[in-house]
Coordinates of C-alpha atoms in Angstrom, one line a residue:
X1 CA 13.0 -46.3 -31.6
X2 CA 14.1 -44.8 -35.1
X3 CA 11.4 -43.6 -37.4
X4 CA 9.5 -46.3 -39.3
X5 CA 10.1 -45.7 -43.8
X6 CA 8.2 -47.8 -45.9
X7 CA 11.4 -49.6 -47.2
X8 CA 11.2 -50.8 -43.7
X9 CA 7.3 -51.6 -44.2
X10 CA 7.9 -53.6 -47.6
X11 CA 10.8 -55.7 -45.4
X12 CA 8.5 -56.1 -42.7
X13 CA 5.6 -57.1 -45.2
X14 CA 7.9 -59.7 -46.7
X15 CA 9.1 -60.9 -43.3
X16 CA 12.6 -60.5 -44.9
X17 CA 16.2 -58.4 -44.5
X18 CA 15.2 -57.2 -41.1
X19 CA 16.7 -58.1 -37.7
X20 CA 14.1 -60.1 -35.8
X21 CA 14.3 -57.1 -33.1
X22 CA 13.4 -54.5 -35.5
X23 CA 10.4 -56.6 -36.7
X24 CA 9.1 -56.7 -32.8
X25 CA 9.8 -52.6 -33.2
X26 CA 7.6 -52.4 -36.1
X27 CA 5.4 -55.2 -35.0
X28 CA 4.6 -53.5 -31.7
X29 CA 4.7 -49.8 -33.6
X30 CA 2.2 -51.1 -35.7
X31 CA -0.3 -52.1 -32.9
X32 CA 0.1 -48.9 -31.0
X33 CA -0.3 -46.4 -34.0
X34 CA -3.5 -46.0 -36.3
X35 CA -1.5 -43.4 -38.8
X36 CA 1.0 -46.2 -39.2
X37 CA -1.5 -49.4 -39.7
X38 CA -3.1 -47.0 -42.5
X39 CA 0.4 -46.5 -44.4
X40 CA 0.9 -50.1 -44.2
X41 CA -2.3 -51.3 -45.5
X42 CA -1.7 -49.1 -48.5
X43 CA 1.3 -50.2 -49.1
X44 CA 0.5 -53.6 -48.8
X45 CA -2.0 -53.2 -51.6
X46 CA 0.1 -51.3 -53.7
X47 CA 2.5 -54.4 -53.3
X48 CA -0.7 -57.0 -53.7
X49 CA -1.3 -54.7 -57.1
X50 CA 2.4 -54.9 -58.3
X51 CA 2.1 -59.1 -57.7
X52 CA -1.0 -59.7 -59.6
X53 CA -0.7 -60.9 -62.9
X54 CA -0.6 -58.5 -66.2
X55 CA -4.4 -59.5 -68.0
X56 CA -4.8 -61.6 -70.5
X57 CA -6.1 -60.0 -73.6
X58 CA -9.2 -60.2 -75.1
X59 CA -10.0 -63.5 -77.3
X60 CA -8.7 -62.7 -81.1
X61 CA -6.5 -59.6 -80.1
X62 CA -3.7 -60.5 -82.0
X63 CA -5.4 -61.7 -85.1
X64 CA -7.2 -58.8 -85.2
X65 CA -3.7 -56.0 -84.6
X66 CA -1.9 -58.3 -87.6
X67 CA -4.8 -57.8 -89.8
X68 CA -5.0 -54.7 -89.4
X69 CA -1.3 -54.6 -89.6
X70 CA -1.2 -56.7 -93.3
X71 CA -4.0 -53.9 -94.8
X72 CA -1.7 -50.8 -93.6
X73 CA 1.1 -52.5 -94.9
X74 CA -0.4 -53.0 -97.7
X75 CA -1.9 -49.6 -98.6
X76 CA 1.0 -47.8 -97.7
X77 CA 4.0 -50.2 -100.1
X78 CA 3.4 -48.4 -103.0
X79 CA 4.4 -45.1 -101.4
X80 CA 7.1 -46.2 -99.8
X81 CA 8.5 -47.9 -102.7
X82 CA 8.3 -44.3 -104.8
X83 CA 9.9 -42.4 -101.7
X84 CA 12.3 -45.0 -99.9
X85 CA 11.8 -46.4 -96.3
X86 CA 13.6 -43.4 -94.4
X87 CA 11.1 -41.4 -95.6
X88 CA 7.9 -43.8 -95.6
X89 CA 9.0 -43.7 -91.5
X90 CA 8.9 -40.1 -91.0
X91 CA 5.4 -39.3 -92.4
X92 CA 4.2 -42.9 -91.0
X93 CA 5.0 -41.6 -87.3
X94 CA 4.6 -38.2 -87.8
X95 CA 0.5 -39.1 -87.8
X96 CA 0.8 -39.7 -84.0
X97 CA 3.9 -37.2 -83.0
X98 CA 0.4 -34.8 -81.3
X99 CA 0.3 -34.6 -77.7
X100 CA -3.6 -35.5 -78.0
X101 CA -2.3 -38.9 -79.5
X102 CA 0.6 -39.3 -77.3
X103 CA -1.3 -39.0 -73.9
X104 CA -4.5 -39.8 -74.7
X105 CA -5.2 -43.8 -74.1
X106 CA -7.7 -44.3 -76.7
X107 CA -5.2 -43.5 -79.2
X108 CA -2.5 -45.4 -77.8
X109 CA -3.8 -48.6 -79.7
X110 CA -2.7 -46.0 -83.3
X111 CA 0.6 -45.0 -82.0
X112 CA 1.6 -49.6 -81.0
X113 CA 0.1 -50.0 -84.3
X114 CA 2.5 -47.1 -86.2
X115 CA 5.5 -48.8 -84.2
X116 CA 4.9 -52.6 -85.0
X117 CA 4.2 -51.1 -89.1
X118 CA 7.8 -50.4 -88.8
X119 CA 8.6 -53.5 -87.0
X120 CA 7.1 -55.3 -90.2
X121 CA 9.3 -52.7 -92.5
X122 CA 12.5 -54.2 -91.0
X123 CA 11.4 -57.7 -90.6
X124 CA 10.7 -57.3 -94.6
X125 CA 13.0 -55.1 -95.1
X126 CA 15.6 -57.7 -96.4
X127 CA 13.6 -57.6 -99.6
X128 CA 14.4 -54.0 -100.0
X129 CA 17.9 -52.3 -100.6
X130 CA 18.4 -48.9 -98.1
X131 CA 19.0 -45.4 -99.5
X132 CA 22.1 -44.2 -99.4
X133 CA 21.3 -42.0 -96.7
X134 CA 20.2 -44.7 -94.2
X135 CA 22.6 -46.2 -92.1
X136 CA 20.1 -47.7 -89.8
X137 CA 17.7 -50.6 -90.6
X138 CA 13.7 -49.4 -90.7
X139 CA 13.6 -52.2 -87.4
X140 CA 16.4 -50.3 -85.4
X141 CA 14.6 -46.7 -86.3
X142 CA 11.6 -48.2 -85.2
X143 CA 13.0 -49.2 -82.0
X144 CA 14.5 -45.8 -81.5
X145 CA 11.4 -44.2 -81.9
X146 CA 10.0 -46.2 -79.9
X147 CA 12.3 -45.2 -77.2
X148 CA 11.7 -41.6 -78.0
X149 CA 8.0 -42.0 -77.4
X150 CA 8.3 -43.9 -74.1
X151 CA 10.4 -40.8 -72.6
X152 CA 7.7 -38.7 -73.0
X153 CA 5.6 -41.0 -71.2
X154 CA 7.7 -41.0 -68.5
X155 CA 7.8 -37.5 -68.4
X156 CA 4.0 -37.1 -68.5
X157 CA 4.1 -40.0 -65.4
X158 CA 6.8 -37.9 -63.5
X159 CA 4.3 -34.8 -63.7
X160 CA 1.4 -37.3 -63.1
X161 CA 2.9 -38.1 -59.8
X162 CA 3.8 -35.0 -58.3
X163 CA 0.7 -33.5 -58.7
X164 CA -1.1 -35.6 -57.0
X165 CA 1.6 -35.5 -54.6
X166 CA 1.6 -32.1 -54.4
X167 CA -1.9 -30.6 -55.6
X168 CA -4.1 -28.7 -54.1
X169 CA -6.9 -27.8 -56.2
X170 CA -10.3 -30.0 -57.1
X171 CA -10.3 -29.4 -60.7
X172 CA -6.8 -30.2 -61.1
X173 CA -6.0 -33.4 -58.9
X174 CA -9.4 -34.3 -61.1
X175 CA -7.5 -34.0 -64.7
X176 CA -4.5 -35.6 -63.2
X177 CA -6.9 -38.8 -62.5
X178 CA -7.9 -38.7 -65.7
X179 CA -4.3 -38.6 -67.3
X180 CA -3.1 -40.9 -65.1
X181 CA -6.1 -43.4 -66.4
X182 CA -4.3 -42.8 -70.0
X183 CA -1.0 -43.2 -68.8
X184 CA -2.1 -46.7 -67.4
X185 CA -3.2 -47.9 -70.5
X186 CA -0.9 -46.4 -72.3
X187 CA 1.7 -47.9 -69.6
X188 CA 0.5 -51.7 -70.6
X189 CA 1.2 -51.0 -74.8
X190 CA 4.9 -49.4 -74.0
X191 CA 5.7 -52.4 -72.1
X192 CA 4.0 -55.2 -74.4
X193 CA 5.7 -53.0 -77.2
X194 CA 9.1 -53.1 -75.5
X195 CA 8.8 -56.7 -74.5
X196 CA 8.3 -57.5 -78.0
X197 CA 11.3 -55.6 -79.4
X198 CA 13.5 -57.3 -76.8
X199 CA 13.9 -54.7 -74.2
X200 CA 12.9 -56.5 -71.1
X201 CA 14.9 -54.2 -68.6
X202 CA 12.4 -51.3 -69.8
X203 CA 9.2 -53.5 -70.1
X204 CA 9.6 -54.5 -66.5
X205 CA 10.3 -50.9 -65.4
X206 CA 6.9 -49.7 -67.2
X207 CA 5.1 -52.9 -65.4
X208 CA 6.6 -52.1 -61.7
X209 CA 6.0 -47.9 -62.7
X210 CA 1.7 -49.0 -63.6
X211 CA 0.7 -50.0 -60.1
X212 CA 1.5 -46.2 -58.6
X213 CA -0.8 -45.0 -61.7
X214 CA -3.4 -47.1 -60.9
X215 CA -2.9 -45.5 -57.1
X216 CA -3.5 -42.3 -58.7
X217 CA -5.7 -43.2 -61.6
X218 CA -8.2 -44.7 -58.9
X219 CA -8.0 -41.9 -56.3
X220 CA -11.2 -40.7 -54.7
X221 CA -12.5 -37.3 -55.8
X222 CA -12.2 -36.2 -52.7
X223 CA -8.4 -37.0 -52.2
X224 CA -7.5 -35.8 -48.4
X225 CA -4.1 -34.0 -47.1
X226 CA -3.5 -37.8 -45.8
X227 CA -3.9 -39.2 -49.3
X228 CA -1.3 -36.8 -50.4
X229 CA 0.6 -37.1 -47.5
X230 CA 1.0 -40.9 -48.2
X231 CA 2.3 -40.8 -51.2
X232 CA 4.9 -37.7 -50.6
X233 CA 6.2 -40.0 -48.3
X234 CA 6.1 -43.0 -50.8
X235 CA 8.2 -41.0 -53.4
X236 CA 10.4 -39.6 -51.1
X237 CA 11.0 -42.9 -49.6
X238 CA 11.7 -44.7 -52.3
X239 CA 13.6 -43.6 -55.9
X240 CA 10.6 -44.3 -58.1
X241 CA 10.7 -40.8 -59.3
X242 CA 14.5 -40.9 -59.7
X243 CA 14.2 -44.3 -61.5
X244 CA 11.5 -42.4 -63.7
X245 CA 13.5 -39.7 -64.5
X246 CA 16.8 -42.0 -65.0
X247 CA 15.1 -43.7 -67.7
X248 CA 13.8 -41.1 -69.5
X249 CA 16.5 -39.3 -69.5
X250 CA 18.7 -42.5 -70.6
X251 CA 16.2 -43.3 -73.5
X252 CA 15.9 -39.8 -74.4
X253 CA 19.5 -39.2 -74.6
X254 CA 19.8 -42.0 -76.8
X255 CA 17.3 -42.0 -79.6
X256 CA 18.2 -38.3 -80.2
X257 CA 21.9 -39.7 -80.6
X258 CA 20.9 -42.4 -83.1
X259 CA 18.1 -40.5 -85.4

């Protein structure tokens, strides 16, 4: 019998695209090797994770982001009146462009909040006549940033991924749990961000990308060579990482073209 991949083990999760003869195979393989019901059982909750709906947020969430929205907005006109709305962008984002801000989750909330200020600046920006040196509305530059920030997320989840993979060390596999934790929540507000601005094809990539953080997020301190072993074989069974670095290098790419 050929060797067993996980592709194989989603199909045979799913009862779907496999011969019923290579379901007995796997069935049978399944009964008659512990290593194997272990993979399995991960990736069946990995899968179970990746079903489960996104959570609902908390009561008053988005009365509270627009409020806080309208008095930012509001604060920050009479500047950009005096120096245009290229400008007003630049030192708006340039507040969170820190890698402290970028990766850590508790500041994600500032950096959502930066993007959907310049969401308001085009959606209001009809009011306003662009500089001479804009050829871009402030809603399209806001979206381009946007994409700029996500591909360093991605990169961050790319390293995220193979050192746990690929770690050896206590102390480092523990910060990697940690960022991974950041990258989760910052995972949810790229998405919800992207969703918003219309780009569905890379809101659902973030949502299927945030159930391998959580893997790693929630990892025991005391990860075994099995652990590790597990997902090695994951990544290199699948073109998650290849999807990851696809992305970011397509987004990348293209805000660097349009700014």
């Amino acid at each position: 019998m050929s060797p067993i991949n996980d592709n194989e083990l989603v199909l045979f999760h799913y009862r779907d695209g496999l011969e019923e003869s290579r379901l007995g195979e796997i069935a049978a393989a399944l009964q008659a090797s512990e290593p194997l019901r272990i993979r399995y059982a991960r990736l069946c909750e990995l899968l179970d994770r990746a079903d489960a709906s996104a959570p609902e947020p908390a009561e008053g969430f988005e009365r509270r982001l627009w409020a806080g929205l309208d008095r930012r907005m509001a604060e920050a006109r009479p500047r950009a009146l005096r120096s245009g709305p290229m400008a007003w962008l630049r030192d708006r984002f340039s507040v969170v462009s820190s890698p402290r801000l970028v990766w850590a989750g508790g500041f994600a909330m500032a950096l959502v909040i930066a993007l959907a200020s310049g969401y308001l600046v085009g959606r209001n920006g009809a009011q306003q006549t662009l500089t001479a040196g804009s050829s871009s509305p402030p809603s399209t530059m806001a979206d381009r940033i946007l994409d700029g920030y996500v591909a360093g997320h991605l990169r961050a989840a790319e390293g995220v991924l193979m050192t746990a993979a690929n770690g050896e060390g206590g102390d480092l596999l523990a910060g990697n749990r940690e960022l991974a934790q950041s990258l989760v929540e910052s995972n949810r507000l790229y998405a919800a961000a992207a969703a918003r601005s219309g780009n569905l094809r890379l809101a659902d990539f973030l949502r299927q990308l945030e159930p391998v953080l959580l893997e790693v997020a929630n990892r025991p301190a005391a990860s075994t060579i099995e652990d590790r072993q597990g997902l090695r074989d994951y990544l290199r069974n699948t073109d998650l990482l290849f999807q990851v670095r696809a992305t970011e290098s397509r987004i990348d790419v293209a805000s660097k073209r349009s700014l």
